[in-house]
Short mmCIF file of C-alpha atoms in Angstrom, two decimals:
data_model
loop_
_atom_site.label_atom_id
_atom_site.label_comp_id
_atom_site.label_asym_id
_atom_site.label_seq_id
_atom_site.Cartn_x
_atom_site.Cartn_y
_atom_site.Cartn_z
CA MET A 245 137.46 40.47 50.27
CA ASN A 246 138.61 38.10 47.60
CA ASP A 247 138.57 35.26 50.00
CA VAL A 248 135.03 35.78 51.20
CA ARG A 249 132.45 32.64 51.59
CA ILE A 250 129.00 32.34 53.25
CA HIS A 251 128.45 30.67 56.29
CA ARG A 252 125.08 29.45 57.35
CA ALA A 253 123.16 28.16 60.47
CA VAL A 254 119.92 27.23 61.48
CA SER A 255 118.41 28.91 64.45
CA ALA A 256 116.20 27.66 66.99
CA ASP A 257 112.74 28.20 65.24
CA GLY A 258 114.13 26.97 61.80
CA THR A 259 115.36 30.61 60.35
CA GLU A 260 118.26 30.32 58.30
CA ILE A 261 121.12 32.88 59.62
CA ALA A 262 124.01 33.66 57.41
CA GLY A 263 126.84 35.83 56.89
CA ARG A 264 129.99 36.29 54.91
CA VAL A 265 133.45 34.60 56.06
CA CYS A 266 136.51 36.45 55.25
CA GLY A 267 140.27 36.56 56.34
CA HIS A 268 142.71 34.12 58.04
CA GLY A 269 143.17 32.94 61.82
CA PRO A 270 140.99 31.99 64.55
CA PRO A 271 137.09 32.48 64.22
CA LEU A 272 135.73 35.64 65.33
CA VAL A 273 131.89 36.35 65.31
CA LEU A 274 131.08 40.27 64.91
CA VAL A 275 127.33 41.06 65.77
CA HIS A 276 125.97 44.06 64.34
CA GLY A 277 123.85 46.88 65.70
CA SER A 278 120.30 47.88 65.22
CA LEU A 279 120.60 49.98 62.12
CA GLU A 280 122.77 47.67 60.12
CA ASP A 281 123.51 44.01 59.05
CA GLY A 282 126.74 42.39 59.09
CA ASP A 283 128.22 43.78 55.86
CA LEU A 284 127.48 47.28 56.27
CA ASP A 285 127.95 47.59 60.21
CA TRP A 286 131.73 45.87 60.06
CA ALA A 287 133.17 47.33 56.67
CA SER A 288 135.30 49.55 57.82
CA ILE A 289 136.86 47.54 60.50
CA VAL A 290 137.34 44.20 58.82
CA PRO A 291 140.31 45.17 56.92
CA PHE A 292 142.22 45.80 60.37
CA LEU A 293 141.06 42.12 61.60
CA LYS A 294 140.93 39.44 58.95
CA GLU A 295 145.07 39.27 58.80
CA GLN A 296 144.86 37.63 62.35
CA PHE A 297 141.20 36.07 62.47
CA THR A 298 138.69 34.24 60.50
CA CYS A 299 135.98 37.10 60.54
CA TYR A 300 132.13 35.68 60.28
CA LEU A 301 129.80 38.79 59.62
CA MET A 302 126.57 37.24 60.73
CA SER A 303 123.39 39.01 60.00
CA THR A 304 120.11 38.41 62.66
CA ARG A 305 117.00 37.57 61.09
CA ASN A 306 115.46 40.00 58.76
CA ARG A 307 118.67 41.39 57.56
CA GLY A 308 121.50 41.05 55.22
CA LEU A 309 121.87 37.32 53.85
CA SER A 310 119.44 35.65 56.65
CA GLY A 311 115.94 34.75 56.45
CA GLU A 312 112.78 36.31 57.48
CA ALA A 313 110.95 35.65 60.66
CA VAL A 314 107.96 37.36 62.16
CA ASP A 315 109.19 37.20 65.78
CA LEU A 316 111.76 39.60 66.20
CA SER A 317 112.26 39.58 70.10
CA PRO A 318 115.50 39.83 71.98
CA ALA A 319 115.15 36.39 72.93
CA ARG A 320 114.74 35.00 69.05
CA ARG A 321 117.68 37.24 68.14
CA ILE A 322 119.97 36.03 70.71
CA GLU A 323 119.09 32.32 69.67
CA ASP A 324 120.43 33.52 66.11
CA VAL A 325 123.32 34.90 67.71
CA THR A 326 124.01 31.43 69.40
CA ALA A 327 123.13 29.04 66.88
CA PHE A 328 125.55 30.83 64.39
CA ILE A 329 128.32 30.76 66.95
CA GLU A 330 127.68 27.32 67.70
CA SER A 331 127.50 25.98 63.92
CA ILE A 332 131.35 26.85 64.04
CA GLY A 333 132.27 23.77 65.71
CA GLU A 334 134.61 25.27 67.66
CA PRO A 335 135.44 27.75 70.57
CA VAL A 336 135.06 31.34 68.83
CA SER A 337 135.58 34.82 69.95
CA VAL A 338 132.84 37.12 69.66
CA VAL A 339 132.60 41.07 69.32
CA GLY A 340 128.86 42.89 69.06
CA GLU A 341 128.24 46.68 69.08
CA SER A 342 125.61 48.78 70.41
CA ASP A 343 122.29 46.26 70.39
CA GLY A 344 124.35 43.85 68.78
CA GLY A 345 126.84 43.70 71.94
CA ALA A 346 123.66 43.37 74.05
CA LEU A 347 122.62 40.58 71.87
CA ALA A 348 126.42 38.80 72.05
CA LEU A 349 126.05 39.13 75.96
CA GLY A 350 122.67 37.14 76.03
CA ALA A 351 124.49 34.52 73.84
CA ALA A 352 127.59 34.04 76.22
CA ALA A 353 125.22 33.32 78.86
CA ARG A 354 123.65 30.63 76.90
CA THR A 355 126.62 28.59 75.16
CA ASN A 356 130.11 27.54 76.26
CA ALA A 357 131.07 27.95 72.34
CA ILE A 358 132.36 31.58 73.27
CA SER A 359 135.93 31.66 74.52
CA ALA A 360 136.14 35.57 74.81
CA LEU A 361 133.58 38.49 74.07
CA ALA A 362 133.96 42.20 73.16
CA VAL A 363 131.20 44.73 73.35
CA TYR A 364 131.34 48.29 72.49
CA GLU A 365 128.79 50.38 73.99
CA PRO A 366 125.92 47.86 74.56
CA VAL A 367 122.47 48.97 74.76
CA VAL A 368 121.50 48.41 78.76
CA PRO A 369 117.73 49.57 79.13
CA GLU A 370 118.06 48.59 82.80
CA VAL A 371 119.81 51.76 83.70
CA ALA A 372 118.11 54.05 81.74
CA ASP A 373 116.72 57.16 83.55
CA ALA A 374 113.38 58.39 82.95
CA GLU A 375 114.51 61.21 80.66
CA THR A 376 116.50 58.96 78.63
CA ILE A 377 113.68 56.65 78.47
CA ALA A 378 111.48 59.52 77.26
CA ARG A 379 113.73 60.35 74.66
CA LEU A 380 114.07 57.12 73.29
CA GLU A 381 110.31 56.66 73.21
CA GLU A 382 109.91 60.18 71.35
CA THR A 383 112.67 59.16 68.75
CA PHE A 384 111.11 55.85 68.30
CA ALA A 385 107.55 57.20 67.53
CA ARG A 386 109.39 59.88 64.97
CA VAL A 387 111.22 57.09 63.57
CA GLY A 388 107.72 55.27 63.07
CA GLU A 389 106.20 58.57 61.70
CA ALA A 390 108.78 58.72 58.83
CA ALA A 391 108.68 55.28 57.98
CA ALA A 392 104.77 55.41 57.58
CA GLU A 393 105.29 58.25 55.18
CA GLY A 394 108.18 56.33 53.16
CA MET A 395 110.82 58.35 54.51
CA LEU A 396 113.09 55.32 55.51
CA ALA A 397 116.45 57.23 55.38
CA HIS A 398 115.04 60.06 57.17
CA GLY A 399 114.14 57.87 59.99
CA ALA A 400 117.50 56.45 60.12
CA ARG A 401 119.05 60.19 60.42
CA ILE A 402 116.20 60.74 63.40
CA PHE A 403 117.46 57.76 65.49
CA SER A 404 121.05 58.32 64.61
CA GLU A 405 120.88 61.88 65.83
CA LEU A 406 119.78 60.69 69.21
CA VAL A 407 123.17 58.57 69.46
CA ALA A 408 125.51 60.26 67.60
CA ASN A 409 127.62 63.24 68.09
CA GLU A 410 127.88 66.40 65.36
CA ASP A 411 130.97 65.00 64.10
CA GLU A 412 129.75 61.75 63.55
CA LEU A 413 126.69 63.07 61.80
CA ARG A 414 128.47 64.92 59.22
CA ALA A 415 130.74 62.05 58.60
CA LEU A 416 127.84 59.67 58.40
CA THR A 417 125.99 62.18 55.91
CA ALA A 418 129.02 62.31 53.76
CA VAL A 419 129.05 58.23 53.23
CA ASP A 420 125.61 58.48 52.46
CA TYR A 421 124.95 56.26 55.70
CA PHE A 422 121.44 57.04 56.00
CA ASN A 423 120.50 55.73 52.66
CA GLU A 424 122.76 52.69 53.02
CA CYS A 425 120.47 51.59 55.97
CA ALA A 426 117.34 52.78 55.30
CA ARG A 427 115.88 49.43 54.41
CA TYR A 428 116.47 48.30 58.04
CA ILE A 429 114.11 50.60 59.59
CA PRO A 430 111.23 48.52 59.55
CA ALA A 431 112.96 45.92 61.00
CA MET A 432 114.65 47.80 63.82
CA LEU A 433 111.01 49.38 64.87
CA GLN A 434 109.51 45.69 65.13
CA GLU A 435 112.57 44.73 67.06
CA ASN A 436 111.98 47.59 69.29
CA GLU A 437 108.07 46.82 69.83
CA ASP A 438 108.49 42.85 70.32
CA GLY A 439 111.06 43.80 72.91
CA LEU A 440 108.88 45.92 74.60
CA GLU A 441 106.14 43.43 74.49
CA SER A 442 108.57 40.60 75.69
CA ASP A 443 108.39 38.98 79.52
CA GLU A 444 111.51 37.37 79.28
CA PRO A 445 114.59 38.75 80.76
CA GLY A 446 116.70 40.82 78.48
CA PRO A 447 120.14 40.04 77.55
CA THR A 448 121.53 42.93 79.73
CA ASN A 449 119.42 41.80 82.81
CA ASP A 450 121.22 41.12 85.93
CA SER A 451 120.04 37.54 86.05
CA VAL A 452 121.51 37.04 82.48
CA LEU A 453 124.65 38.60 83.28
CA SER A 454 125.60 36.72 86.28
CA LYS A 455 125.51 33.29 83.96
CA ILE A 456 128.43 34.93 81.70
CA THR A 457 131.84 33.71 82.85
CA VAL A 458 134.20 34.27 80.05
CA PRO A 459 136.92 37.28 79.59
CA VAL A 460 134.81 40.25 78.51
CA LEU A 461 136.21 43.53 77.12
CA VAL A 462 133.59 46.53 77.54
CA LEU A 463 134.77 49.44 75.32
CA ARG A 464 132.86 52.81 75.65
CA GLY A 465 133.91 56.06 73.38
CA THR A 466 134.71 59.53 75.13
CA GLN A 467 132.92 61.54 72.67
CA GLY A 468 129.35 59.59 73.13
CA ALA A 469 125.97 61.63 72.58
CA LEU A 470 123.87 59.67 74.90
CA ARG A 471 125.34 58.76 78.53
CA LEU A 472 123.28 55.52 78.74
CA LEU A 473 125.50 54.18 75.72
CA SER A 474 128.87 55.86 76.54
CA THR A 475 128.96 55.81 80.23
CA ASP A 476 126.19 54.32 82.27
CA GLY A 477 125.35 50.91 80.02
CA PRO A 478 129.25 49.98 79.53
CA ARG A 479 129.91 50.56 83.39
CA HIS A 480 126.93 48.48 84.40
CA VAL A 481 128.02 45.46 82.23
CA ALA A 482 131.60 45.73 83.36
CA GLU A 483 130.71 45.84 87.17
CA GLN A 484 128.24 42.96 87.05
CA LEU A 485 130.92 40.42 85.20
CA PRO A 486 133.53 38.52 87.10
CA ASP A 487 136.25 38.66 84.24
CA SER A 488 135.98 42.11 82.71
CA GLN A 489 137.98 45.10 81.58
CA LEU A 490 136.02 48.25 81.06
CA ARG A 491 138.15 50.61 78.53
CA ASN A 492 137.91 53.90 76.76
CA VAL A 493 138.55 54.78 73.15
CA GLU A 494 139.76 58.46 72.74
CA GLY A 495 137.68 60.62 70.70
CA ALA A 496 135.22 58.03 69.51
CA GLY A 497 131.60 57.96 69.78
CA HIS A 498 128.86 55.63 69.49
CA PHE A 499 129.65 55.02 65.86
CA GLY A 500 132.95 54.36 66.52
CA ILE A 501 133.23 50.88 64.72
CA ALA A 502 132.80 52.75 61.51
CA LEU A 503 134.52 56.08 62.13
CA ALA A 504 137.41 55.06 64.25
CA PRO A 505 138.01 51.37 63.12
CA GLN A 506 142.00 51.42 63.51
CA ARG A 507 141.46 52.67 67.18
CA ILE A 508 139.00 50.06 68.08
CA ALA A 509 140.50 47.09 66.36
CA GLU A 510 143.74 47.94 68.13
CA GLU A 511 141.90 47.22 71.33
CA LEU A 512 140.32 43.94 70.20
CA LEU A 513 143.39 42.41 68.91
CA GLN A 514 145.35 43.14 72.40
CA PHE A 515 142.70 41.58 73.88
CA PHE A 516 141.76 38.81 71.91
CA ASP A 517 145.56 38.04 71.47
CA ALA A 518 145.75 38.03 75.20
CA SER A 519 142.67 35.71 75.99
CA LEU A 520 143.81 32.91 73.18
CA ARG A 521 147.42 33.11 74.76
CA SER A 522 145.82 32.00 78.26
CA ALA A 523 143.45 29.52 77.02
#
């Protein structure tokens, strides 16, 4: 990424939101998942995108190059994404994955600066059944215990074991992923806590999704370990949107952005190219 520069914006509460920028072409903002920042999450897929898009690898507050803040609720982080997108000054394409997919949906309901949106396995708590909610609560409790003992990398693995399949866990171990993202475990835990305490509708609430009018591509892997992420959540989002496509990525799991980047990039390029040509 020899052409890298830094783009900075200011969120609604004054927090600086920043990310690296690389590539050539129309702007594409990428919104990371709960364990990473903009650089970590998208490193594998950017080489497949940057020849056709100028890629903005933003990080939400308390991550990457962005500033620190106390409030990590979904509403504030959606403001981060919205402010960053609007600061580019022209219509942009956006892709978000996992928790970042949900935040991107929230931003699409708030701003007219998004021309098209793709999400990979967005987190949709509204459709979680009682068993899944119990598993999530247990997992976050175990991650919190690991963090309290200073075992942040172990906490990252505990969380990943909930959402990753066995092949993905082996691949993530081989590239030292858990140590790489360990520093974001405290932020992830606080984001979860602030989300549980918030009275505002979440970004995947039907009342929010109903405000999205741009074309949306909803992607899901066929080898997911958690039905909420690989089946129920993506299907619900696609069903609530007036202009959506729901597509499978064969052989990919929840960590497909990192481990199956070429297959996902092909879907993204096809979708965004079509949306730009029809604009």
